[in-house]
JSON list of C-alpha atoms and ligand atoms in Angstrom, two decimals:
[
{"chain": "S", "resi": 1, "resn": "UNK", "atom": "CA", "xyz": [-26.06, -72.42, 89.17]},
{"chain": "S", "resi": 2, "resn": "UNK", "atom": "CA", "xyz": [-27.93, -74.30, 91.51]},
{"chain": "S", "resi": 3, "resn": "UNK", "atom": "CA", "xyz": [-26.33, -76.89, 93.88]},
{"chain": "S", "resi": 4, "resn": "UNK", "atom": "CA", "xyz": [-27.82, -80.04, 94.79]},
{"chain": "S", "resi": 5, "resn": "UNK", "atom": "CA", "xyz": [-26.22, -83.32, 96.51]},
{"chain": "S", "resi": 6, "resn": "UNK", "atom": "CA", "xyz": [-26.54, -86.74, 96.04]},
{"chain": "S", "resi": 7, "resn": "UNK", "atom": "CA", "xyz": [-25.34, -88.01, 99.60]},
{"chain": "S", "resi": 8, "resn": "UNK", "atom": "CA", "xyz": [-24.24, -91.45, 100.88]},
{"chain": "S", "resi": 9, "resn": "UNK", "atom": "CA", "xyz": [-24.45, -92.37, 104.25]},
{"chain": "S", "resi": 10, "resn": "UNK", "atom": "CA", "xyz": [-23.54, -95.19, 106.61]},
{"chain": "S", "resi": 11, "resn": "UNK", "atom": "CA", "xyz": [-21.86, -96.75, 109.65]},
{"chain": "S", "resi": 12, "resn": "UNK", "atom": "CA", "xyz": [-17.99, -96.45, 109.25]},
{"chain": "S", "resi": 13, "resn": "UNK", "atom": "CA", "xyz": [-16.48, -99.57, 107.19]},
{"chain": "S", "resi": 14, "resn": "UNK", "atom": "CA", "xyz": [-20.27, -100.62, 106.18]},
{"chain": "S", "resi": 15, "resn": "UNK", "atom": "CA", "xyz": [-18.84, -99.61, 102.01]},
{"chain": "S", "resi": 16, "resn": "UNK", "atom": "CA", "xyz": [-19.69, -96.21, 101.28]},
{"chain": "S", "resi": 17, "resn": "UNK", "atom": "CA", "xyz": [-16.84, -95.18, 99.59]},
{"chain": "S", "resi": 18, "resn": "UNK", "atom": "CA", "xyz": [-16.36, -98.75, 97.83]},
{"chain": "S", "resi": 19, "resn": "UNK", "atom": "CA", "xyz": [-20.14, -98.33, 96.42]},
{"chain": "S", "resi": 20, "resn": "UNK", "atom": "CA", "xyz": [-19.31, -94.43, 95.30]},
{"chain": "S", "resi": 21, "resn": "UNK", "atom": "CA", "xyz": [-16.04, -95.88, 93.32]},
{"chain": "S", "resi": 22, "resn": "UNK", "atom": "CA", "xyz": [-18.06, -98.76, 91.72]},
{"chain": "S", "resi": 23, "resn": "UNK", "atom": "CA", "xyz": [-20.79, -97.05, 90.76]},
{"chain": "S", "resi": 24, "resn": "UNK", "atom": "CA", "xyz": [-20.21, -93.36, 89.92]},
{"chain": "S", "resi": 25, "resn": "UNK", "atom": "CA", "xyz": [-16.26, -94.55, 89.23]},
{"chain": "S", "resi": 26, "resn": "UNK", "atom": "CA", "xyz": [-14.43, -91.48, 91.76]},
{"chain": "S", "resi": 27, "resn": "UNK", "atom": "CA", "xyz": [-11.69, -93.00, 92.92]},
{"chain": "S", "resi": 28, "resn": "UNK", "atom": "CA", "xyz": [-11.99, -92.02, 96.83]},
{"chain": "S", "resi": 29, "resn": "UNK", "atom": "CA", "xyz": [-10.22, -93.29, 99.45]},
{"chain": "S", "resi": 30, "resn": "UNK", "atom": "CA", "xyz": [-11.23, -96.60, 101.03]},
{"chain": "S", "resi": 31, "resn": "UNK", "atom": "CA", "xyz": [-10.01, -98.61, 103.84]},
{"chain": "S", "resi": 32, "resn": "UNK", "atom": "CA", "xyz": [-10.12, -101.86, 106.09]},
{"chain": "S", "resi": 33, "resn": "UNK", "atom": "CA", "xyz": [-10.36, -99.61, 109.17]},
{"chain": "S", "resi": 34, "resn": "UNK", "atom": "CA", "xyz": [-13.89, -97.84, 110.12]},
{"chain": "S", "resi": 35, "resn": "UNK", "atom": "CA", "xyz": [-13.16, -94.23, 109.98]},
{"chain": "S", "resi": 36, "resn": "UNK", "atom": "CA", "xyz": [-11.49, -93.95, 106.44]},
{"chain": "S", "resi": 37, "resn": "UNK", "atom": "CA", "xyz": [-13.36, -90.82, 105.03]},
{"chain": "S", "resi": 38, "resn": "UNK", "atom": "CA", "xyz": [-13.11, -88.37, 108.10]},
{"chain": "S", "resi": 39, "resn": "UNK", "atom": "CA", "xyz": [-14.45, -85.16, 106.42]},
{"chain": "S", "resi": 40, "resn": "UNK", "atom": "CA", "xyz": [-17.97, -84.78, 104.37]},
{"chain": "S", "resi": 41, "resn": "UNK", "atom": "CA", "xyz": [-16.45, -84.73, 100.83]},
{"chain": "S", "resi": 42, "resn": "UNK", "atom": "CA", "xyz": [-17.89, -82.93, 98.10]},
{"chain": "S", "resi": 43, "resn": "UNK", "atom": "CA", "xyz": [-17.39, -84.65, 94.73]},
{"chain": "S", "resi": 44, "resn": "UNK", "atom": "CA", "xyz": [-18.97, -82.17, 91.70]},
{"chain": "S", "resi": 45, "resn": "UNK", "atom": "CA", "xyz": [-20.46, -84.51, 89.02]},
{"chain": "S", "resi": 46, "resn": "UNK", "atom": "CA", "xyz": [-22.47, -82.66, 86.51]},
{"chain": "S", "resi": 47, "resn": "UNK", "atom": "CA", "xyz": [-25.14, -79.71, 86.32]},
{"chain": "S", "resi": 48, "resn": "UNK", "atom": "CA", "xyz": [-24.89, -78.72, 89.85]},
{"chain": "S", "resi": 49, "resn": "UNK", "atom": "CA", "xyz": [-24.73, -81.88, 91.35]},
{"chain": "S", "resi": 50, "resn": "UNK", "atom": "CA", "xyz": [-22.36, -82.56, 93.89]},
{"chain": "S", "resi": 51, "resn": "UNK", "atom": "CA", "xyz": [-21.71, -86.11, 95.53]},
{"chain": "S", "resi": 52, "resn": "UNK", "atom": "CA", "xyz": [-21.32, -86.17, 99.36]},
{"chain": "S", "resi": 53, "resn": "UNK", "atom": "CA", "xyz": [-18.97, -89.13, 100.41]},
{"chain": "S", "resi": 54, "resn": "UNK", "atom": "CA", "xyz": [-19.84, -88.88, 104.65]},
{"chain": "S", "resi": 55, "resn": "UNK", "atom": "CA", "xyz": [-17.99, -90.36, 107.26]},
{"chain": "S", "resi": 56, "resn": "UNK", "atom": "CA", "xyz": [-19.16, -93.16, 109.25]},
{"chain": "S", "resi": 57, "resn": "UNK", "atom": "CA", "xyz": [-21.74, -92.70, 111.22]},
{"chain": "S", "resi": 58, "resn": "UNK", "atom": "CA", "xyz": [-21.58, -94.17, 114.91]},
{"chain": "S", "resi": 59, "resn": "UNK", "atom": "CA", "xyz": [-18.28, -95.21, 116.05]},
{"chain": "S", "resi": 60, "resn": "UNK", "atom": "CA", "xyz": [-14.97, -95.16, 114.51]},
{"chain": "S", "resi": 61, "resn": "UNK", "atom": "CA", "xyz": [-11.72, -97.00, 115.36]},
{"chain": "S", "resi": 62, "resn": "UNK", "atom": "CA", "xyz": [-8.71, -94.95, 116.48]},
{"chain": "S", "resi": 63, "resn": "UNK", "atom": "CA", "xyz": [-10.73, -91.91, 116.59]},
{"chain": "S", "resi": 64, "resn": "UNK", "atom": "CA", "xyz": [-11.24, -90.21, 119.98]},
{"chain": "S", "resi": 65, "resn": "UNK", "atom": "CA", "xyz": [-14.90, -89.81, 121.49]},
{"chain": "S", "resi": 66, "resn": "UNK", "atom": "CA", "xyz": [-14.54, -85.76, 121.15]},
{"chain": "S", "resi": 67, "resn": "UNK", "atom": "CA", "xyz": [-13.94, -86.32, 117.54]},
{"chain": "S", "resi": 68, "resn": "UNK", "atom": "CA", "xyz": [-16.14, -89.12, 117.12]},
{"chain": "S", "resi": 69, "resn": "UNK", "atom": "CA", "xyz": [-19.87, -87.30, 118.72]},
{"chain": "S", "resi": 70, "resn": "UNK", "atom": "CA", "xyz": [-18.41, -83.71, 116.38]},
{"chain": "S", "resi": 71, "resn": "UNK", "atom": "CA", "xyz": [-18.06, -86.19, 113.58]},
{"chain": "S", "resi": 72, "resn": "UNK", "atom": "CA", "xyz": [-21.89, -87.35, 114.28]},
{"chain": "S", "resi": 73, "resn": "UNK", "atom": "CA", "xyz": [-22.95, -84.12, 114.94]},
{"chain": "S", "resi": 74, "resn": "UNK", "atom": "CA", "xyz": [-21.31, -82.53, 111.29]},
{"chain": "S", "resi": 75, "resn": "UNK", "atom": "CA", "xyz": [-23.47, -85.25, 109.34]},
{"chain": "S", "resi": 76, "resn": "UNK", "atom": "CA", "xyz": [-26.82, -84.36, 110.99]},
{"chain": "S", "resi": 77, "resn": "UNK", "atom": "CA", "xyz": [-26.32, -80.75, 110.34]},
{"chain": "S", "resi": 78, "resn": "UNK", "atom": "CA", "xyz": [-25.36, -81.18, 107.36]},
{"chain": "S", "resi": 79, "resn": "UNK", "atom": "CA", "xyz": [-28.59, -83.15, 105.96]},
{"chain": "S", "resi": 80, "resn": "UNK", "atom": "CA", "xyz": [-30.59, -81.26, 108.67]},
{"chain": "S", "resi": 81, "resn": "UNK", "atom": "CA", "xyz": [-29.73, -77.54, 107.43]},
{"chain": "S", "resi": 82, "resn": "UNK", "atom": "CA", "xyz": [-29.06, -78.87, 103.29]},
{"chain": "S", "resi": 83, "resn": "UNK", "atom": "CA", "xyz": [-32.32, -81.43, 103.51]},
{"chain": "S", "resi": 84, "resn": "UNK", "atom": "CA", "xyz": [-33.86, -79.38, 100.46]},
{"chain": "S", "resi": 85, "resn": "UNK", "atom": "CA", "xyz": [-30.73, -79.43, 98.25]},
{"chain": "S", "resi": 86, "resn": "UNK", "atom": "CA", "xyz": [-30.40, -83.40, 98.76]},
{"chain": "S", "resi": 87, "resn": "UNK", "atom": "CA", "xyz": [-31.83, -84.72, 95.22]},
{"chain": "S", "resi": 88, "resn": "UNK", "atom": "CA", "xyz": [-31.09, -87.82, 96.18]},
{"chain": "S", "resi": 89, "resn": "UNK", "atom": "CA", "xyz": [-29.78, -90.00, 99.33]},
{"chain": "S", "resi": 90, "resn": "UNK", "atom": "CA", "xyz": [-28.44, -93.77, 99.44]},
{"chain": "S", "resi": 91, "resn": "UNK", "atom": "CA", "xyz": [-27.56, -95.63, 102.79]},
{"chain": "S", "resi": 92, "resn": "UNK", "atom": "CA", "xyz": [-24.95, -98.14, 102.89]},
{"chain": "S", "resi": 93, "resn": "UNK", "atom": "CA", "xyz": [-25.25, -100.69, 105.21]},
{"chain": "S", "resi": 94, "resn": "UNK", "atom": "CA", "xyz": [-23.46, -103.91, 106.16]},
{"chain": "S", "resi": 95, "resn": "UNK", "atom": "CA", "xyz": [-26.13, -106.43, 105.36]},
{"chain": "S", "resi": 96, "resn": "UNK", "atom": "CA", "xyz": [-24.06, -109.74, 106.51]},
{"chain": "S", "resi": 97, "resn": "UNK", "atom": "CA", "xyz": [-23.97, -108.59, 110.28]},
{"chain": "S", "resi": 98, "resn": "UNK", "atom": "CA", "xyz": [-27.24, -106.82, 110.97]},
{"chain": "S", "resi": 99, "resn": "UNK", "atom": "CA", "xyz": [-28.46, -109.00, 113.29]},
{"chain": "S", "resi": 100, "resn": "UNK", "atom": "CA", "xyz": [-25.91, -109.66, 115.28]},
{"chain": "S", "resi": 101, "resn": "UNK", "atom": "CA", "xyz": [-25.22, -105.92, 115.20]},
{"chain": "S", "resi": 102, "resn": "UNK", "atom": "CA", "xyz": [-28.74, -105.38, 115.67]},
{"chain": "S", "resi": 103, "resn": "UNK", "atom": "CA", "xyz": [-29.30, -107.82, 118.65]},
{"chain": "S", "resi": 104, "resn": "UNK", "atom": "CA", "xyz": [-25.84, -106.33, 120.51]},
{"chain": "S", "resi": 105, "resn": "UNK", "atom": "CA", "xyz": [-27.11, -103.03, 120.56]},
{"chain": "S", "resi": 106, "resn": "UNK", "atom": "CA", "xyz": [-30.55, -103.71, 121.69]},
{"chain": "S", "resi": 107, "resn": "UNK", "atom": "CA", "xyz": [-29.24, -105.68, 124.78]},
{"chain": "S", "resi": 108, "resn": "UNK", "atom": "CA", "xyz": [-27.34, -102.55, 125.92]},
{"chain": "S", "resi": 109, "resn": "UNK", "atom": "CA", "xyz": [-30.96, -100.81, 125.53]},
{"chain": "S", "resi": 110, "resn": "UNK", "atom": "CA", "xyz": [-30.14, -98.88, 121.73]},
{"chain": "S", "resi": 111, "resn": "UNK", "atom": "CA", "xyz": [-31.70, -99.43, 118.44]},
{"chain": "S", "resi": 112, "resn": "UNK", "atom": "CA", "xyz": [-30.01, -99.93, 115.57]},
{"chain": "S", "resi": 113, "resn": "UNK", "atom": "CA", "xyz": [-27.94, -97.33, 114.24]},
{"chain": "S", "resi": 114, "resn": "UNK", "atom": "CA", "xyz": [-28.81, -98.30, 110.37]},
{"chain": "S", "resi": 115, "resn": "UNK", "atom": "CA", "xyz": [-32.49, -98.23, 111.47]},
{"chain": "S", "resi": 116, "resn": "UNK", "atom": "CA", "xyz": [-31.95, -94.59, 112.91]},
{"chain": "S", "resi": 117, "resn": "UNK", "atom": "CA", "xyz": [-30.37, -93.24, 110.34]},
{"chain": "S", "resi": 118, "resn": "UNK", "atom": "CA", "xyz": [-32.99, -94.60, 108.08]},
{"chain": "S", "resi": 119, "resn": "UNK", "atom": "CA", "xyz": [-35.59, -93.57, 109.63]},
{"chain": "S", "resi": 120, "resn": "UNK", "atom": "CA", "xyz": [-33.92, -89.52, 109.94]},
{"chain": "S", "resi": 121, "resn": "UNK", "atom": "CA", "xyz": [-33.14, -89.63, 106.32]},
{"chain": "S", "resi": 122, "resn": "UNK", "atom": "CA", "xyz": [-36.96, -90.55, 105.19]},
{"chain": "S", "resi": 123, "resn": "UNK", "atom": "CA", "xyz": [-38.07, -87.85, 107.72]},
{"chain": "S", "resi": 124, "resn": "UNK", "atom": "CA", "xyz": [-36.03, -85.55, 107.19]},
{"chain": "S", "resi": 125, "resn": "UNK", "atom": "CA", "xyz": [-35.66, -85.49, 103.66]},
{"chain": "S", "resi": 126, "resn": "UNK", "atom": "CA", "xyz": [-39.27, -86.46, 103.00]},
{"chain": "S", "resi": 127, "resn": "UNK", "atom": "CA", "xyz": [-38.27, -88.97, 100.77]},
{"chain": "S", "resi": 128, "resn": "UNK", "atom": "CA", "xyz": [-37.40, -92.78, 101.24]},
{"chain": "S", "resi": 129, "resn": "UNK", "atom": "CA", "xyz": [-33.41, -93.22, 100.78]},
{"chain": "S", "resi": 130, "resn": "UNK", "atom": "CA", "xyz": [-32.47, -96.22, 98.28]},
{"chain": "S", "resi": 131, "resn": "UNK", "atom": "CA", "xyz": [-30.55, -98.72, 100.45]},
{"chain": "S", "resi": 132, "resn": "UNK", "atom": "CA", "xyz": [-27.23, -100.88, 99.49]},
{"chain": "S", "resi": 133, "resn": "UNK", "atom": "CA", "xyz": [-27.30, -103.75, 101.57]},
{"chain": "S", "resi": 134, "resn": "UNK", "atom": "CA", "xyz": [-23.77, -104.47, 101.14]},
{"chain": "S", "resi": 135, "resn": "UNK", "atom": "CA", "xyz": [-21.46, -107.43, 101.67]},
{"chain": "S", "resi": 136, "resn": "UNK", "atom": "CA", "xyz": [-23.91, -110.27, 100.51]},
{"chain": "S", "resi": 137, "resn": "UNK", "atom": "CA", "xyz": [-20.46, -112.18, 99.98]},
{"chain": "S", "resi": 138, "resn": "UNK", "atom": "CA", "xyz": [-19.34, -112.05, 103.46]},
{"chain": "S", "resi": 139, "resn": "UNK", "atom": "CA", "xyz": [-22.53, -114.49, 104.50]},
{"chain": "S", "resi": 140, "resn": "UNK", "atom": "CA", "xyz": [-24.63, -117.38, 103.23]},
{"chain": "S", "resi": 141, "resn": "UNK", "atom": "CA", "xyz": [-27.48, -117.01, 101.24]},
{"chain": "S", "resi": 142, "resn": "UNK", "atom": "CA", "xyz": [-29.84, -117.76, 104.38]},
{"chain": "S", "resi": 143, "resn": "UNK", "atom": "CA", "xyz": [-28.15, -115.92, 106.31]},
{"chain": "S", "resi": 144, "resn": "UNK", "atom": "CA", "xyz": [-28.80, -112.77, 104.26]},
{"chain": "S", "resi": 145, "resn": "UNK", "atom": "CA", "xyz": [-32.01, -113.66, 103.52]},
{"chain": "S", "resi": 146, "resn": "UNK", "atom": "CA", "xyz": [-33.14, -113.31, 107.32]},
{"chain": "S", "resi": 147, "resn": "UNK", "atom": "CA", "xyz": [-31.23, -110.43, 107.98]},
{"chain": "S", "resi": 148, "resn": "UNK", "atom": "CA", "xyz": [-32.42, -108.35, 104.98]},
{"chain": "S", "resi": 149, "resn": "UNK", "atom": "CA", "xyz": [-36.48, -109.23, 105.83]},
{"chain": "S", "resi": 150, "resn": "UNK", "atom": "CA", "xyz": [-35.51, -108.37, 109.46]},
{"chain": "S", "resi": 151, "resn": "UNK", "atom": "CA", "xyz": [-34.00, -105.33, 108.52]},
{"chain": "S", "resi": 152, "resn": "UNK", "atom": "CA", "xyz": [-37.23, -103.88, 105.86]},
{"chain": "S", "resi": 153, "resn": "UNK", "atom": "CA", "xyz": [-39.16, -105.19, 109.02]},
{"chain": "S", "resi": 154, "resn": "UNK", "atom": "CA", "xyz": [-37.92, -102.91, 111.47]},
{"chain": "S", "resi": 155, "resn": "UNK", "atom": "CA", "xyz": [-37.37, -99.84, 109.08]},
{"chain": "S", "resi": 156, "resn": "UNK", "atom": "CA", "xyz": [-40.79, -97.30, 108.44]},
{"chain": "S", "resi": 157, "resn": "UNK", "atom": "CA", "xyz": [-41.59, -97.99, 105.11]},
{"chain": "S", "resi": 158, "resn": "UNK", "atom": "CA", "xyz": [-44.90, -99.96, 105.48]},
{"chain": "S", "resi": 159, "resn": "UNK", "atom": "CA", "xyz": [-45.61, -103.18, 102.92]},
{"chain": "S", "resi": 160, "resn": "UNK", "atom": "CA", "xyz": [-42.44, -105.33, 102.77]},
{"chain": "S", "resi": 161, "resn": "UNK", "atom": "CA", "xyz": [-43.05, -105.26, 99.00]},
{"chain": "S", "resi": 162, "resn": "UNK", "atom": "CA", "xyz": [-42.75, -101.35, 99.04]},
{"chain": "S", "resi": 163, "resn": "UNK", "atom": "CA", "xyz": [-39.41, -102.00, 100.72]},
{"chain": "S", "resi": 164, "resn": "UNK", "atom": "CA", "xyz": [-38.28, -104.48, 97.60]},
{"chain": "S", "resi": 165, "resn": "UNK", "atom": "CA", "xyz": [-38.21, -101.01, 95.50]},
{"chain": "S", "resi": 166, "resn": "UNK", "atom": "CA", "xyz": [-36.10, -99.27, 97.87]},
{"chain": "S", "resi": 167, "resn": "UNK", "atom": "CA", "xyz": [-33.46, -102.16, 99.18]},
{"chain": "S", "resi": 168, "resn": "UNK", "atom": "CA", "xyz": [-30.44, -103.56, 97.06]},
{"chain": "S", "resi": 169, "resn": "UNK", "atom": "CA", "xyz": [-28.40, -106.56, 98.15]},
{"chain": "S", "resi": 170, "resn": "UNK", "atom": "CA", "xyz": [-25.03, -106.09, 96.56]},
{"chain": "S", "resi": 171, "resn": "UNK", "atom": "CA", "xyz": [-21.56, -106.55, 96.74]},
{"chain": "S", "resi": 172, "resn": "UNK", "atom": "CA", "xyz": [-18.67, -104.29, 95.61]},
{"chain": "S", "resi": 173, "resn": "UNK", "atom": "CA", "xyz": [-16.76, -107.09, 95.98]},
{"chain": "S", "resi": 174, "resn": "UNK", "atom": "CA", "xyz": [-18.17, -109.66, 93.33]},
{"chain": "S", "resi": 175, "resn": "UNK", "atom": "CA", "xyz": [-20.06, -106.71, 91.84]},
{"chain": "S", "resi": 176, "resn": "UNK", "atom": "CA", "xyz": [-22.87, -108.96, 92.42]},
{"chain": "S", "resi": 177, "resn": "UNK", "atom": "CA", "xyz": [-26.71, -105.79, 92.67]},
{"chain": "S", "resi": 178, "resn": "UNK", "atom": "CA", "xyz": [-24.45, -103.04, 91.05]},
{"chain": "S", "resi": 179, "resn": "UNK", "atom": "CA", "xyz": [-25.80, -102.91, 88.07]},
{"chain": "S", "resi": 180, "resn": "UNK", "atom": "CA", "xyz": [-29.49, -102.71, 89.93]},
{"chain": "S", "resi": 181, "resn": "UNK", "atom": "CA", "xyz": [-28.48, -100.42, 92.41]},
{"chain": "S", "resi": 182, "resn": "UNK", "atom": "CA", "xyz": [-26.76, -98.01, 89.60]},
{"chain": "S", "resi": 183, "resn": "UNK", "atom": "CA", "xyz": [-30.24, -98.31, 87.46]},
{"chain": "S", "resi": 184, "resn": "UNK", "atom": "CA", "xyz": [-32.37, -97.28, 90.81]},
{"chain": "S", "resi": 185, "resn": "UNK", "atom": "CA", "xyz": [-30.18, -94.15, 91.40]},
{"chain": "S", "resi": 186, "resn": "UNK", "atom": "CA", "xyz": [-29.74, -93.12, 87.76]},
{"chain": "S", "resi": 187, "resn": "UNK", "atom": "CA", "xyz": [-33.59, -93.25, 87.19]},
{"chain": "S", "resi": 188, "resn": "UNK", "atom": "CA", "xyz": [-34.12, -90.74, 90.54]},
{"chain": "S", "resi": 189, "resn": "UNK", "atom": "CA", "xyz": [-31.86, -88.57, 89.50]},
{"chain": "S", "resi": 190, "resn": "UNK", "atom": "CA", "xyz": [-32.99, -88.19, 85.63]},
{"chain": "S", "resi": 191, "resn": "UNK", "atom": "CA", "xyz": [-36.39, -88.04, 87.26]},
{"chain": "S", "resi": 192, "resn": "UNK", "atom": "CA", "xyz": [-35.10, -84.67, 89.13]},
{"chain": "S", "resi": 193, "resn": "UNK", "atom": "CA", "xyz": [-34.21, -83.89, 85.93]},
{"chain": "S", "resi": 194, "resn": "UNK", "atom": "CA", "xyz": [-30.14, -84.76, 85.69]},
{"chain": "S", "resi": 195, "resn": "UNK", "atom": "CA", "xyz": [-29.80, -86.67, 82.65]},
{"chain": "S", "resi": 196, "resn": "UNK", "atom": "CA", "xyz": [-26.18, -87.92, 82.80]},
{"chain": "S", "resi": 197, "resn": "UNK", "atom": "CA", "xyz": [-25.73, -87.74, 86.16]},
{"chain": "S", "resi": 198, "resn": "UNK", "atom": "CA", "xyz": [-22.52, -90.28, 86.35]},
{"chain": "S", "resi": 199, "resn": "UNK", "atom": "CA", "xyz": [-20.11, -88.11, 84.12]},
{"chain": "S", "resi": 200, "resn": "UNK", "atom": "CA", "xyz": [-17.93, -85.79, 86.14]},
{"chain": "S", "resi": 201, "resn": "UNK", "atom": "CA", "xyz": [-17.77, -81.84, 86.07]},
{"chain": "Q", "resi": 301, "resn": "GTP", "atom": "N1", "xyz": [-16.21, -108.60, 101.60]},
{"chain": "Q", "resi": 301, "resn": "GTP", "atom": "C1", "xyz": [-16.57, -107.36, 101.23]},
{"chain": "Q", "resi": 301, "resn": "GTP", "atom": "N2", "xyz": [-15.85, -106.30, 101.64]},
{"chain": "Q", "resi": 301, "resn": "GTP", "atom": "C2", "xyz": [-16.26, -105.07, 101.25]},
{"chain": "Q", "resi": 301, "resn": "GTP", "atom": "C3", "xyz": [-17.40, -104.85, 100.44]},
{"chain": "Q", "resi": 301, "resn": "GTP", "atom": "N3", "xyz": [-17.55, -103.51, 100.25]},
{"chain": "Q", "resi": 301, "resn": "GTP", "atom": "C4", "xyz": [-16.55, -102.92, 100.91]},
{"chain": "Q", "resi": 301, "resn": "GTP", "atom": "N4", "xyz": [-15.76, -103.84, 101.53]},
{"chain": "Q", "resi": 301, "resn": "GTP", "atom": "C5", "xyz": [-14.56, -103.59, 102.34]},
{"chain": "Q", "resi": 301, "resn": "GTP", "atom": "O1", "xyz": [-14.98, -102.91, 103.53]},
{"chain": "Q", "resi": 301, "resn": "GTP", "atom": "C6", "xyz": [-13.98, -101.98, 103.96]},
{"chain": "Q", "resi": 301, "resn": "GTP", "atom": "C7", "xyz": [-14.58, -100.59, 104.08]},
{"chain": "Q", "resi": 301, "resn": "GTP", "atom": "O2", "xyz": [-14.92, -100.07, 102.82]},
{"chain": "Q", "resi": 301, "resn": "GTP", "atom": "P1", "xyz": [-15.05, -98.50, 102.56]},
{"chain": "Q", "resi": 301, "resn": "GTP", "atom": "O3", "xyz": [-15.65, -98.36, 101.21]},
{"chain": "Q", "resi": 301, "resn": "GTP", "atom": "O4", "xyz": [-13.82, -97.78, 102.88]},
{"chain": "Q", "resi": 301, "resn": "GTP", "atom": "O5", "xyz": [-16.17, -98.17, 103.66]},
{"chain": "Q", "resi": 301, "resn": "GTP", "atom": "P2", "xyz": [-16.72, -96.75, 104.15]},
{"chain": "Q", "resi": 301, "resn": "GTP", "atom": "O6", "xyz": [-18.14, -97.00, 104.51]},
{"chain": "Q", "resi": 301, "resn": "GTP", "atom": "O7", "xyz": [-16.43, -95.68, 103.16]},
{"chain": "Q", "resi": 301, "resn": "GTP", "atom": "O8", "xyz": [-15.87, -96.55, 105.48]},
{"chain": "Q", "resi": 301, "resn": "GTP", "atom": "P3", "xyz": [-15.51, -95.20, 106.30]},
{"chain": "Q", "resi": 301, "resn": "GTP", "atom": "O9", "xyz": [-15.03, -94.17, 105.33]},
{"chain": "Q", "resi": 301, "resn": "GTP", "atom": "O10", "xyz": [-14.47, -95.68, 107.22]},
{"chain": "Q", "resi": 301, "resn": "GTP", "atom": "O11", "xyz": [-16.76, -94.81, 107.00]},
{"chain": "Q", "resi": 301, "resn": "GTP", "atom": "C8", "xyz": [-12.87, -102.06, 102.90]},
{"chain": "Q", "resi": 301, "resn": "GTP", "atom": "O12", "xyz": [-11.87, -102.93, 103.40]},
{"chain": "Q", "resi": 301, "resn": "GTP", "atom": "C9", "xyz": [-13.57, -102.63, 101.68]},
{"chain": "Q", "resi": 301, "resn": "GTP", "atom": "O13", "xyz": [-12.70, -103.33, 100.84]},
{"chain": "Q", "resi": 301, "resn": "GTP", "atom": "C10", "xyz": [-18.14, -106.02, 100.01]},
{"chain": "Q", "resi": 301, "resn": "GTP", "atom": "O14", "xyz": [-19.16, -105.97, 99.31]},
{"chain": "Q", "resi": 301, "resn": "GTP", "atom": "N5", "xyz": [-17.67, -107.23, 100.45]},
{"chain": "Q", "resi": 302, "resn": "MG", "atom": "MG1", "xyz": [-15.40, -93.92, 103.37]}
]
């Protein structure tokens, strides 16, 4: 049978696994640390599809450099050398401290690492990743109201109101975009033709 993935990527901590527990309902390991998930897990859901819980990408706490950069390198070989059996990607990202994120990193001279990632995914998949801009509860409204537009600004997708169909502001905390976010993946994947794509093995 063939084997395709539906991946989710991310910095560590930005809610990955939290997202994959809400929405598909595996219960995978998540933690308050960055670094939980260590190892690209393989979760087989149905018809061939597997779900890839990643590590963090970027840096880790309590994790040594070494392990860190082989950590980084693993992920980008994986959706480098598996790009054509990836039905479907979705990038986590903490939504409630891109900017200040953002703005730290570009002072030391380096772009953001959500933007990057992005940005590889959509090239090197050929196909735009749905975003989860997670943690809307950890900031006011306005607050993640400027950081979302200033994040769709600086990612390649073109018209802001292209972005709109790709971005999700939610919250596995209040639950608050789930039910969005879950609609947006489940139509991509019965449009690759997996028509129940939620129920396990
Ligand atoms: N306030 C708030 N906390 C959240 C939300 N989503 C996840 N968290 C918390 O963020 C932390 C990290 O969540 P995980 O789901 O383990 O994140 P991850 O991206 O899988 O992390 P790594 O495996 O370490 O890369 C946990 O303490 C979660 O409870 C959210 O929407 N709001
Ligand atoms: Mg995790």
């Amino acid at each position: 049978m063939r084997e395709e993935y539906l991946v989710f990527t991310g910095r560590p901590n930005a809610g990955k696994s939290s997202v994959i527990k809400e929405i598909i309902g595996l219960d995978v390991a998540t933690g308050k640390h960055p670094g939980t998930t260590r190892r690209i897990s393989k979760y087989p859901l149905r018809n061939g599809l597997v779900l890839v819980d990643m590590p963090g990408f970027g840096r880790m706490s309590g994790v040594s450099k070494k392990l860190e950069d082989r950590i980084n390198d693993r992920i980008i070989r994986f959706l480098e050398s598996n790009a054509k059996k990836v039905a479907l990607a979705v990038h986590i990202l903490d939504i409630s401290t891109f900017l200040e994120v953002t703005w730290r990193l570009e002072k030391k001279g380096f772009i953001s690492v959500d933007v990057e990632l992005v940005d590889f995914l959509a090239d090197t998949l050929n196909e735009f990743p749905l975003i989860a801009a997670n943690k809307i509860d950890k900031a006011s409204e306005k607050e993640i109201f400027f950081n979302l537009r200033d994040f769709m600004n600086r990612i390649s997708i073109g018209q802001l109101s292209d972005a709109k169909n790709y971005v999700f502001p939610i919250s596995t905390k209040t639950g608050k975009g789930l039910g969005a976010l879950k609609k947006a993946i489940h139509e991509k994947l019965v449009a690759k033709g997996y028509r129940t794509p939620f129920k396990k093995g």
